[in-house]
XYZ file of N, CA, C and O in Angstrom:
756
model
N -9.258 -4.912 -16.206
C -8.083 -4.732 -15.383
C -7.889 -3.244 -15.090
O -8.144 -2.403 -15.952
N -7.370 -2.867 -13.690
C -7.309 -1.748 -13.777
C -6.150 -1.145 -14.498
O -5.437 -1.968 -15.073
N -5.816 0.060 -14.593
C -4.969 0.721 -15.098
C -4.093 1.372 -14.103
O -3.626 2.474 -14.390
N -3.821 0.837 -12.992
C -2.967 1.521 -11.739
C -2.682 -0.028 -10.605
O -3.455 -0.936 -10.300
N -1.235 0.231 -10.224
C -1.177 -0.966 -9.534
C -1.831 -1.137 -8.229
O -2.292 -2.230 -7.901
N -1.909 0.200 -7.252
C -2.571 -0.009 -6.639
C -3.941 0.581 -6.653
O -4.199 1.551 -5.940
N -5.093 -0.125 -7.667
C -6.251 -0.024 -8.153
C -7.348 1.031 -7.267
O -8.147 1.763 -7.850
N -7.238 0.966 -5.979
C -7.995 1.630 -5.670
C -7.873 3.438 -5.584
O -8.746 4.261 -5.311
N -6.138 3.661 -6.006
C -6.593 5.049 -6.595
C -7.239 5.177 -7.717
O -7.057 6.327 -8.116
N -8.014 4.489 -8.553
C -8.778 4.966 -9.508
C -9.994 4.877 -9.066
O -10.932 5.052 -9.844
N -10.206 4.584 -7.711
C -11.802 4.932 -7.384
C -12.463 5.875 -6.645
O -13.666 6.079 -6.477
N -10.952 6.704 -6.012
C -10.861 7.416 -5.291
C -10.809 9.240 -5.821
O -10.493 9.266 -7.011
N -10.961 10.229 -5.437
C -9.885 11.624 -5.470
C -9.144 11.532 -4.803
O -9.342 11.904 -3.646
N -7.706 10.901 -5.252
C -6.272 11.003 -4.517
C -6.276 12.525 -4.410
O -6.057 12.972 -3.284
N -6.479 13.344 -5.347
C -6.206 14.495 -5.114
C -6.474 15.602 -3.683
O -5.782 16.398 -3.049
N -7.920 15.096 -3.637
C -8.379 14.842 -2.261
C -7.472 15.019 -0.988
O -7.106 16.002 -0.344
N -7.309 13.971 -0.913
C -6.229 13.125 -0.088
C -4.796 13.501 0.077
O -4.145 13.409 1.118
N -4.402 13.920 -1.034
C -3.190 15.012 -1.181
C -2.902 16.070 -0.298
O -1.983 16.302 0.487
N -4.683 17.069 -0.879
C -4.266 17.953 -0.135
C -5.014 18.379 1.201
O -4.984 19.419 1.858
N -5.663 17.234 1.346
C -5.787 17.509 2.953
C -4.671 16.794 3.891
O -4.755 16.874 5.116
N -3.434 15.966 3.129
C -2.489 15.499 4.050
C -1.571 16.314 3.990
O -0.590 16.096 4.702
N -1.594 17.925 2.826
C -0.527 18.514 2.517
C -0.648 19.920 3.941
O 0.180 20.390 4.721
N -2.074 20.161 3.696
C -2.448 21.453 4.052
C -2.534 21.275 5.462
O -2.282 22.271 6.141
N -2.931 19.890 6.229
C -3.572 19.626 7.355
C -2.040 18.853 8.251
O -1.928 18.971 9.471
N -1.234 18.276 7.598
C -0.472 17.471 7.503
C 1.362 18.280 8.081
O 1.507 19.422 8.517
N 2.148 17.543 7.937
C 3.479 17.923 8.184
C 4.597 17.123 7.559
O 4.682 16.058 8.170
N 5.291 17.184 6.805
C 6.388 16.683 5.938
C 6.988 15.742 6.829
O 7.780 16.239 7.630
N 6.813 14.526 6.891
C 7.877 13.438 7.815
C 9.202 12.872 7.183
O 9.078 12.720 5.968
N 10.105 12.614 7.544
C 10.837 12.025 6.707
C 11.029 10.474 7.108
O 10.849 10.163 8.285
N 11.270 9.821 6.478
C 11.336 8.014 6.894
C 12.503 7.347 6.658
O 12.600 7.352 5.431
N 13.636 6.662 7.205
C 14.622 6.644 6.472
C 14.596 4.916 6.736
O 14.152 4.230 7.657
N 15.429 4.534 5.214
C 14.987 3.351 4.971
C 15.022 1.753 6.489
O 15.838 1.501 7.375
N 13.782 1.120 6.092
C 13.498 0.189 7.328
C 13.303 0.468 8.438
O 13.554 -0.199 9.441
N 12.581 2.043 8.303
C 11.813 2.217 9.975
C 10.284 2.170 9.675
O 9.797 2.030 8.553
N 9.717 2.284 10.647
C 7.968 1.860 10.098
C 7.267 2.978 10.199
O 7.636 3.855 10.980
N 6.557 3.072 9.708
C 5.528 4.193 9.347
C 4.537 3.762 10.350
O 3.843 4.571 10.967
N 4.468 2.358 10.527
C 3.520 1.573 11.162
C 3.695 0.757 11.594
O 3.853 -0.181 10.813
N 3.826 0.383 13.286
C 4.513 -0.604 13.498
C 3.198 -1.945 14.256
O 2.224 -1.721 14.974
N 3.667 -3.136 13.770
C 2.531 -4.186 14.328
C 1.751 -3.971 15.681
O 1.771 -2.762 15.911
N 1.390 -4.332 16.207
C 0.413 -4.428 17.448
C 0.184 -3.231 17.801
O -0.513 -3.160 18.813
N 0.655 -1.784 17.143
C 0.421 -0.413 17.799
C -0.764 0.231 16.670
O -1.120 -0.252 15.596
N -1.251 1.599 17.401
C -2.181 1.689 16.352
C -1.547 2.951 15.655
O -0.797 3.733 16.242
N -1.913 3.057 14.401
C -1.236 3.637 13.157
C -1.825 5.247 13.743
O -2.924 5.233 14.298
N -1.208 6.390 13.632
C -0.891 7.676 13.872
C -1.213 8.245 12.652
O -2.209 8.959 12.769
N -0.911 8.224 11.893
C -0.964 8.864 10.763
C -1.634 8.316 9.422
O -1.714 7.109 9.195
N -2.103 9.282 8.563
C -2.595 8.777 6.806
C -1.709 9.840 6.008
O -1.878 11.057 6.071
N -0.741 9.188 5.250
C -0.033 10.152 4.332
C 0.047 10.327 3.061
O -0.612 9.625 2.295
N 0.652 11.038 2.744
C 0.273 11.004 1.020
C 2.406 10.974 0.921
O 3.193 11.584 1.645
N 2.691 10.066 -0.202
C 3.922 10.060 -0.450
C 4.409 10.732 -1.259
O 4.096 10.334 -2.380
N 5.374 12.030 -1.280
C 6.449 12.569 -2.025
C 7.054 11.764 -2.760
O 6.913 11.689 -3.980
N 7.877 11.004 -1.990
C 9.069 10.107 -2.642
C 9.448 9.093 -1.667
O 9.616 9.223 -0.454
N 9.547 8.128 -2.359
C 9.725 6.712 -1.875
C 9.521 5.852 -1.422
O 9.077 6.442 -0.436
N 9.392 4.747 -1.139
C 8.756 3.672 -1.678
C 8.479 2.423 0.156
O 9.243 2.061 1.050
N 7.402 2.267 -0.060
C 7.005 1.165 1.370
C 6.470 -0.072 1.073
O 6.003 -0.424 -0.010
N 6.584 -0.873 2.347
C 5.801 -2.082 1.855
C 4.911 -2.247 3.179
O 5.043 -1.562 4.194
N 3.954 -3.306 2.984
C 2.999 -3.211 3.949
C 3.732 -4.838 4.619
O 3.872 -5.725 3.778
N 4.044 -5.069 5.687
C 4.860 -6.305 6.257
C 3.904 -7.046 7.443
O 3.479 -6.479 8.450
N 3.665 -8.524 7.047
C 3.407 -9.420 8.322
C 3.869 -10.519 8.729
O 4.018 -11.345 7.829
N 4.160 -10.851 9.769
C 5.303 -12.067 9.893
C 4.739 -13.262 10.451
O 3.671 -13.179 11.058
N 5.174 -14.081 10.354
C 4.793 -15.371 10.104
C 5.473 -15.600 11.778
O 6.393 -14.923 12.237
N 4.758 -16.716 12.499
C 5.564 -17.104 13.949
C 6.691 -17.126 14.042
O 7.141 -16.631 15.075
N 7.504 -17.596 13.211
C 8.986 -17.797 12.928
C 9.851 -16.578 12.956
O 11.018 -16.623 13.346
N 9.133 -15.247 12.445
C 9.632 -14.406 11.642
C 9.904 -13.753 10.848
O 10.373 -12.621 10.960
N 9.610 -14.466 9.667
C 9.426 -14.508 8.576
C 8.439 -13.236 8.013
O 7.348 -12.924 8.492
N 9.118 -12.603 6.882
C 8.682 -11.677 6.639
C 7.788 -11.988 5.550
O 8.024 -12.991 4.877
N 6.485 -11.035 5.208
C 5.453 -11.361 4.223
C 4.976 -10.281 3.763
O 4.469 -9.467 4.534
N 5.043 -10.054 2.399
C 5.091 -8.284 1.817
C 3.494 -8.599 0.970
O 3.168 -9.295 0.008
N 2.681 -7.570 2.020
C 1.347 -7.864 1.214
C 0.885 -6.319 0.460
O -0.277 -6.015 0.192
N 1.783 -5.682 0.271
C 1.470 -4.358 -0.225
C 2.823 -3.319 -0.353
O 3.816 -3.171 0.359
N 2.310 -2.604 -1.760
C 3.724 -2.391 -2.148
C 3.201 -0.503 -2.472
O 2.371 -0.185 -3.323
N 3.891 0.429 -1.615
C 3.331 1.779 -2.299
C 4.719 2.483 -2.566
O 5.765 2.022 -2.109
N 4.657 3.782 -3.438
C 5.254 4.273 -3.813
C 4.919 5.868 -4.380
O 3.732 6.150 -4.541
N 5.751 6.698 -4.620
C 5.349 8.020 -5.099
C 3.951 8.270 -5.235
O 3.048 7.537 -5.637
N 3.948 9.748 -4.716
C 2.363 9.858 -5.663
C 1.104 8.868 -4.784
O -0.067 8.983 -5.145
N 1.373 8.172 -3.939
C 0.340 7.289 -3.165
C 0.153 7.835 -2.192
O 0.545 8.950 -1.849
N -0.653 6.876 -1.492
C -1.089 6.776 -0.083
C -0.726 5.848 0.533
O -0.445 4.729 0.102
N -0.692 6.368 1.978
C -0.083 5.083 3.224
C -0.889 5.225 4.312
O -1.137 6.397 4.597
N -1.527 4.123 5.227
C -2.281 4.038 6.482
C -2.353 2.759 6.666
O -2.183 1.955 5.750
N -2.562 2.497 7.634
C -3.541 1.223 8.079
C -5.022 1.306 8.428
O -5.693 1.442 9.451
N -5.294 1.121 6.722
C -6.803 1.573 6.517
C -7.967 0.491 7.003
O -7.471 -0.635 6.965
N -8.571 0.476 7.197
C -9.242 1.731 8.276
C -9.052 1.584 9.966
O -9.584 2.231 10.869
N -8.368 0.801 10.000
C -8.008 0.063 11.678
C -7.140 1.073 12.406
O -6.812 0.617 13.502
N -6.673 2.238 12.189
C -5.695 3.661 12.134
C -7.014 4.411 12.788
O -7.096 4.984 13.874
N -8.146 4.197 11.643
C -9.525 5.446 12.138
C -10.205 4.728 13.194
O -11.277 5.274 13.452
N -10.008 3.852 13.796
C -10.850 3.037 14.274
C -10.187 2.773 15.735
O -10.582 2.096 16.684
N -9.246 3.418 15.584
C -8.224 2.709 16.968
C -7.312 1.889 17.143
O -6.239 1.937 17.744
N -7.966 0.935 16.414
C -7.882 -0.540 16.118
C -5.781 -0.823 16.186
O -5.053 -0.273 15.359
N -5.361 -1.517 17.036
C -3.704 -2.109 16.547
C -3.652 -2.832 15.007
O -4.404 -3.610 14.421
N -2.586 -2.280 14.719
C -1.966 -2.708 13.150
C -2.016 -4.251 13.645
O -2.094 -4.645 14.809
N -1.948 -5.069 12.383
C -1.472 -6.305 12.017
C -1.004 -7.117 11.380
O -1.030 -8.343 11.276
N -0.201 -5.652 10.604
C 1.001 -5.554 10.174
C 1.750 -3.842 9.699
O 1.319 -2.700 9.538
N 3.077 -4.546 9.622
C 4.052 -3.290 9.463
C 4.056 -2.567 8.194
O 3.895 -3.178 7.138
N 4.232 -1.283 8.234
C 4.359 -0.588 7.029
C 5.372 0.160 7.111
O 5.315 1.342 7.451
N 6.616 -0.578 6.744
C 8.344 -0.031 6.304
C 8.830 0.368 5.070
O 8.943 -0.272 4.025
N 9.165 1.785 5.402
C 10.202 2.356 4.553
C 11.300 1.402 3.995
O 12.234 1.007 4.694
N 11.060 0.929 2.189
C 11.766 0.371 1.722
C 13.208 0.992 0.805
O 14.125 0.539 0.119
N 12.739 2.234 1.281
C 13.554 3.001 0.560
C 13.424 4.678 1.863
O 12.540 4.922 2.684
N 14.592 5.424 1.548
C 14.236 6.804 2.649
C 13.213 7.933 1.569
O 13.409 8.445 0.466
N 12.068 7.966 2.573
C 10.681 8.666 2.352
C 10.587 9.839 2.646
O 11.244 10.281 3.589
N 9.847 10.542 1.999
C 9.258 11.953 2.279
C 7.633 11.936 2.326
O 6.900 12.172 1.365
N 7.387 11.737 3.120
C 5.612 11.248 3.395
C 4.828 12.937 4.179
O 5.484 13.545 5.025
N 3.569 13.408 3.771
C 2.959 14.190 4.183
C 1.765 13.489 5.142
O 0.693 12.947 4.875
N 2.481 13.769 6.379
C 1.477 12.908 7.412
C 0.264 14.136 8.356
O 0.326 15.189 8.992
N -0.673 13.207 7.934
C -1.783 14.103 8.990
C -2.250 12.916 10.029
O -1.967 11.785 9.634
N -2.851 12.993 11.167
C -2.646 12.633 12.414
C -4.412 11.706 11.874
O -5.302 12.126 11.134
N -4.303 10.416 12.617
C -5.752 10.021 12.198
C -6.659 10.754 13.275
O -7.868 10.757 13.045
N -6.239 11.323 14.329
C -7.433 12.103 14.936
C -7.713 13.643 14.316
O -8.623 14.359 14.735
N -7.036 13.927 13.540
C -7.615 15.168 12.348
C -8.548 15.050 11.767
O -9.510 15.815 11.698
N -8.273 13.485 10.983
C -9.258 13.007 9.986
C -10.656 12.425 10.587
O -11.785 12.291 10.114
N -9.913 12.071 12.156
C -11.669 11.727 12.773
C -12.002 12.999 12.939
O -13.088 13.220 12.404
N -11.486 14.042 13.508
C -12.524 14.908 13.922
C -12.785 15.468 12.510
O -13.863 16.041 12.670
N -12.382 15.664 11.034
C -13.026 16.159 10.078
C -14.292 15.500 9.438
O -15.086 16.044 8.669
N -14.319 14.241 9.903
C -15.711 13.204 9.820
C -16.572 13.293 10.471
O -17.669 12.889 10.085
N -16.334 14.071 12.173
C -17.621 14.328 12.756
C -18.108 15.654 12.213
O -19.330 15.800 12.227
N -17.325 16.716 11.704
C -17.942 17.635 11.600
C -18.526 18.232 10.138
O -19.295 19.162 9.893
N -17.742 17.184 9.200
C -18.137 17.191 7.996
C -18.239 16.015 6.847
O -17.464 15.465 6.065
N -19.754 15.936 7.218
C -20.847 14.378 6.498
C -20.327 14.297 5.003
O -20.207 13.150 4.571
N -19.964 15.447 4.051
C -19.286 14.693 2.914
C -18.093 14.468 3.104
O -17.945 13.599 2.245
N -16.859 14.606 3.689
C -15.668 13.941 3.848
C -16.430 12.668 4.843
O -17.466 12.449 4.216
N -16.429 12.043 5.663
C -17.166 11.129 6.331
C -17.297 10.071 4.920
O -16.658 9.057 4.638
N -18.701 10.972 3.996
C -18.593 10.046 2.929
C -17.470 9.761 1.958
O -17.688 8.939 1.067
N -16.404 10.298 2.029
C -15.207 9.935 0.895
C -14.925 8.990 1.378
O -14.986 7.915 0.782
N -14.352 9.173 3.164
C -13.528 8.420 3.713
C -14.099 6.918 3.849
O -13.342 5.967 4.043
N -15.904 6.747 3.698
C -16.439 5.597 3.294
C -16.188 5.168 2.127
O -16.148 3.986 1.783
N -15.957 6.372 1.287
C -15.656 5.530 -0.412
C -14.845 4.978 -0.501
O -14.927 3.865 -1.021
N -13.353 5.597 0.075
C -11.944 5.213 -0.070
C -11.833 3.987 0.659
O -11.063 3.219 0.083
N -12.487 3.353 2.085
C -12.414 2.227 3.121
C -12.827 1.194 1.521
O -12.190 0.174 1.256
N -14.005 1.733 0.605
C -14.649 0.101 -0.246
C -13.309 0.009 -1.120
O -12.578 -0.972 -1.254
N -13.198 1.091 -1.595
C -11.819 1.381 -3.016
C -10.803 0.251 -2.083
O -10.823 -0.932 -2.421
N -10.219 0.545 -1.297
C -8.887 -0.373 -0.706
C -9.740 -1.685 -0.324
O -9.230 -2.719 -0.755
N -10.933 -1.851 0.396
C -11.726 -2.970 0.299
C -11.104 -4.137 -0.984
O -10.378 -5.127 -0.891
N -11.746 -3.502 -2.104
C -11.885 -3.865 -3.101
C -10.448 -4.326 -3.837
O -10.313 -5.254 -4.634
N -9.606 -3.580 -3.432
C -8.261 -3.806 -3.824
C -7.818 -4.845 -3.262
O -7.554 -5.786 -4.011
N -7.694 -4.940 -2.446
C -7.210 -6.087 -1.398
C -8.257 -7.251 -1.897
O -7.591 -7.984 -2.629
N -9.043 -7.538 -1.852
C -10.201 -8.724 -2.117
C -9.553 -9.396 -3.468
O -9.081 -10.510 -3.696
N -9.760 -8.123 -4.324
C -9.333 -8.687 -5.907
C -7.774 -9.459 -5.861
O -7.515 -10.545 -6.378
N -6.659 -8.424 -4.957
C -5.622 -9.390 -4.821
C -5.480 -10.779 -4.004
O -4.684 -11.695 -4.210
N -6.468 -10.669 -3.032
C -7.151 -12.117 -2.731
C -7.111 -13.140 -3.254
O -6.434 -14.141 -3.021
N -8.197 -12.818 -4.342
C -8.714 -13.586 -5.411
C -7.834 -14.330 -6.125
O -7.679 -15.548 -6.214
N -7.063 -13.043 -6.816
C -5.870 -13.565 -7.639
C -5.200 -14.380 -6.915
O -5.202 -15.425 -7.565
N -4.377 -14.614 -5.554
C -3.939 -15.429 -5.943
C -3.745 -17.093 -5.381
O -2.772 -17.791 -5.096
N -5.631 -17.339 -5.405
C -6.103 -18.168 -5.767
C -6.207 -18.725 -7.104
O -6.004 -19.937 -7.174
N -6.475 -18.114 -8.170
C -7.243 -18.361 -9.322
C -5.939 -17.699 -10.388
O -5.981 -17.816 -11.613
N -5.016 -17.126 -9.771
C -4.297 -16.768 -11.403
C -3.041 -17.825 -10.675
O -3.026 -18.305 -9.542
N -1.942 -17.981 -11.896
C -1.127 -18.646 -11.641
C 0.461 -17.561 -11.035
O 0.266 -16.347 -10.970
N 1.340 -17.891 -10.797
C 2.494 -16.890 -10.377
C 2.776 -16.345 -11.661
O 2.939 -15.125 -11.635
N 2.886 -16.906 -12.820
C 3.396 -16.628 -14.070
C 2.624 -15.044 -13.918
O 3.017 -13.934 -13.560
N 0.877 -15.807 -14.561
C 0.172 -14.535 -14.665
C 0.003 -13.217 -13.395
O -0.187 -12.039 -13.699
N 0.092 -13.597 -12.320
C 0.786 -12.125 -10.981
C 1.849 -11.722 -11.352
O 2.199 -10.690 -10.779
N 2.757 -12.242 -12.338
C 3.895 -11.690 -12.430
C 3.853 -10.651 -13.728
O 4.598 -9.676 -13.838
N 2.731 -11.091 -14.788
C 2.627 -10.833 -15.671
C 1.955 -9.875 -15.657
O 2.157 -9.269 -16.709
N 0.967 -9.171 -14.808
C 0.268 -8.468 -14.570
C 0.988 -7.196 -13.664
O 0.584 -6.034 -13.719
N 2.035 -7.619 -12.896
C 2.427 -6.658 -11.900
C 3.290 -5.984 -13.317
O 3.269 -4.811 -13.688
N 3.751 -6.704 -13.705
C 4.809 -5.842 -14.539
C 4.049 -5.090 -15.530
O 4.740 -4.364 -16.244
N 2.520 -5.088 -15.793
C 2.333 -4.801 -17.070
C 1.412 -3.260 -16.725
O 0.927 -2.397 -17.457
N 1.495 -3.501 -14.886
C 1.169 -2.500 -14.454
C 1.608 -1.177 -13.378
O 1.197 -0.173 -12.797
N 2.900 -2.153 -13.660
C 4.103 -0.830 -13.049
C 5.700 -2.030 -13.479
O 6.315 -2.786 -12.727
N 5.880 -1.768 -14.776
C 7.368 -2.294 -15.269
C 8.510 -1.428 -14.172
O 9.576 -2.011 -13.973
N 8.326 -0.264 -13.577
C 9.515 -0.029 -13.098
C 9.814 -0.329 -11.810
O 10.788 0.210 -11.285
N 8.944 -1.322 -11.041
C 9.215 -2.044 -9.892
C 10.405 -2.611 -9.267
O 10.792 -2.512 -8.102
N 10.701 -2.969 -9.849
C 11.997 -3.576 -9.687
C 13.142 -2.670 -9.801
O 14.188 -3.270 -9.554
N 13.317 -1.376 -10.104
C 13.606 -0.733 -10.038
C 13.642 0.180 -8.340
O 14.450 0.989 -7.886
N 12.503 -0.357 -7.826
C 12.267 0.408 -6.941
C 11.952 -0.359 -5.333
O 12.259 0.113 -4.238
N 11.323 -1.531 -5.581
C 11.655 -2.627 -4.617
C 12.502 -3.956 -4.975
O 12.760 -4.382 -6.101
N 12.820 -4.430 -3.880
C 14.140 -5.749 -3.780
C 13.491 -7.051 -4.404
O 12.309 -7.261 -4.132
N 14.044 -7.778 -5.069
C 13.490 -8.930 -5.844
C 13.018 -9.722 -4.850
O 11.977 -10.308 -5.144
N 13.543 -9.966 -3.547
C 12.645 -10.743 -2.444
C 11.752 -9.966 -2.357
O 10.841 -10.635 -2.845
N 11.135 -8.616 -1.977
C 9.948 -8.139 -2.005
C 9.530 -8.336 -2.829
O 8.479 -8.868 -2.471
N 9.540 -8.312 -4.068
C 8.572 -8.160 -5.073
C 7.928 -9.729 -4.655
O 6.755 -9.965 -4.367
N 9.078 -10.714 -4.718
C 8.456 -12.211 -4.941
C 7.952 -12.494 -3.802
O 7.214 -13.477 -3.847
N 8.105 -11.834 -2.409
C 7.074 -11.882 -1.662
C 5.283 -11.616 -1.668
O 4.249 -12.194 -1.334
N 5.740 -10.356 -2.277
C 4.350 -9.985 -2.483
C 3.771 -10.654 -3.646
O 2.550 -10.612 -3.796
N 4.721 -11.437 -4.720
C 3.864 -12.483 -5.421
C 3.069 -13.672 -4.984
O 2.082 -14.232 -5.462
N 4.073 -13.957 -3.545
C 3.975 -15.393 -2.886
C 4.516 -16.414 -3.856
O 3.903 -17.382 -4.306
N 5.876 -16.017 -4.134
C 6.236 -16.945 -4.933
C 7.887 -16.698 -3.982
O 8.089 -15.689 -3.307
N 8.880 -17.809 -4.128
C 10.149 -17.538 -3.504
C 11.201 -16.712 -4.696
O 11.094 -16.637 -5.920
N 12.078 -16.236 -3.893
C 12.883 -15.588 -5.224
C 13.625 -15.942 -6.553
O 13.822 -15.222 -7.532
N 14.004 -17.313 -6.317
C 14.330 -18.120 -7.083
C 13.452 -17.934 -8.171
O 13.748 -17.401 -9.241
N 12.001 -18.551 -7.741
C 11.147 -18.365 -8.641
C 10.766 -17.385 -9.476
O 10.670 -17.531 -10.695
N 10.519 -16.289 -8.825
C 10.936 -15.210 -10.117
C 12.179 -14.722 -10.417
O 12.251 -13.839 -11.271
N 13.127 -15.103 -9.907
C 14.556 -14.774 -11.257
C 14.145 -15.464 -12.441
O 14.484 -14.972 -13.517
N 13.296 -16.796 -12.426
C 13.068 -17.623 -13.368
C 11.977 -16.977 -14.096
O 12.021 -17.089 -15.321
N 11.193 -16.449 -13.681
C 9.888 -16.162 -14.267
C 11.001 -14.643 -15.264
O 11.010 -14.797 -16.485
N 11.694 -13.547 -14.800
C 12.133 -12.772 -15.042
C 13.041 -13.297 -16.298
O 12.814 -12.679 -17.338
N 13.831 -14.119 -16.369
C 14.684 -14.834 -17.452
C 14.168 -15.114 -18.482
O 14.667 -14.816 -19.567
N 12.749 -15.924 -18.305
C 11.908 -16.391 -19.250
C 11.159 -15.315 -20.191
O 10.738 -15.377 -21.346
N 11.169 -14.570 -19.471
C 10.635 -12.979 -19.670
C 11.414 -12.645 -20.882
O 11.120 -13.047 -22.007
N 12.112 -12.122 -20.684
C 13.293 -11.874 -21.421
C 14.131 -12.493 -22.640
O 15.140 -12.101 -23.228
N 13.283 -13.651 -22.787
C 13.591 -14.743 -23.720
C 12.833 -14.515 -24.615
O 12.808 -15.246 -25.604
């Protein structure tokens, strides 16, 4: 298991990433429920987060909101790699809280890939690292039960809830909220 919730900074140099969004980049501010990234447009920016907290959002025909990614301090935010690529989002990435994000422009980061073959190669490492992240949460949650996603999110960032809304969280479990107040009670028992 990894040791970070969102796993693929441990495969990465966030540090990296830091400070080429610090040095290259410009302090944005986000204030809560505007998008960093909005659906069908293509993503502008890769940032590194100061403070506070996003979710990655896709909606269902109805409306319906669906939280497939949860970042916070100390992270990273894009719509990887479909941002470097041109490519329209296909889904939202909203300020769940008001942000201080260090944004650099994704045509910085393309032109630092044509002109320099080892960033090129990070930015291939970092595309498998979030690859890989996303797949494994895939996986899970096929094969683990809600109990154990629940058991795992907490055991790899307890102060969540602290920091996103109990419908988010149980979104991004795919479980309804009900359901984890229950899972949370039992917890606690």
């Amino acid at each position: 298991m990894s040791d970070s919730f969102n796993s693929y900074l441990n495969q990465i140099d966030s540090n990296v990433w830091r400070d080429i969004c610090v040095r290259m980049g410009e302090l944005r501010h986000y204030s809560k429920g505007e998008d960093f990234v909005t659906i069908g447009h293509i993503g502008k920016y890769i940032g590194y987060i100061v403070a506070g907290t996003l979710k990655y959002v896709a909606y269902s025909d109805d409306g319906s909101e669906h939280v497939m990614g949860l970042v916070f301090d100390n992270g990273l935010v894009a719509d990887w790699p479909f941002a470097l690529y041109g490519k329209k989002a296909k889904l939202s990435i909203v300020a769940a809280s008001d942000c201080d994000i260090y944004c650099v422009t994704t045509q910085a980061i393309n032109d630092l890939m044509e002109t320099d073959p080892q960033f090129k190669d990070i930015v291939m490492h970092a595309t498998e690292a979030v690859y890989t992240t996303v797949y494994d949460r895939y996986v899970d949650l096929y094969c683990k039960s809600p109990q154990q996603r629940y058991e795992e999110l907490l055991y790899l960032h307890p102060d969540l809830f602290n920091m996103f809304s109990l419908k988010d969280i149980a979104s991004f479990l795919n479980i309804t909220p009900t359901h984890l107040s229950r899972l949370k009670k039992n917890d606690k028992n």
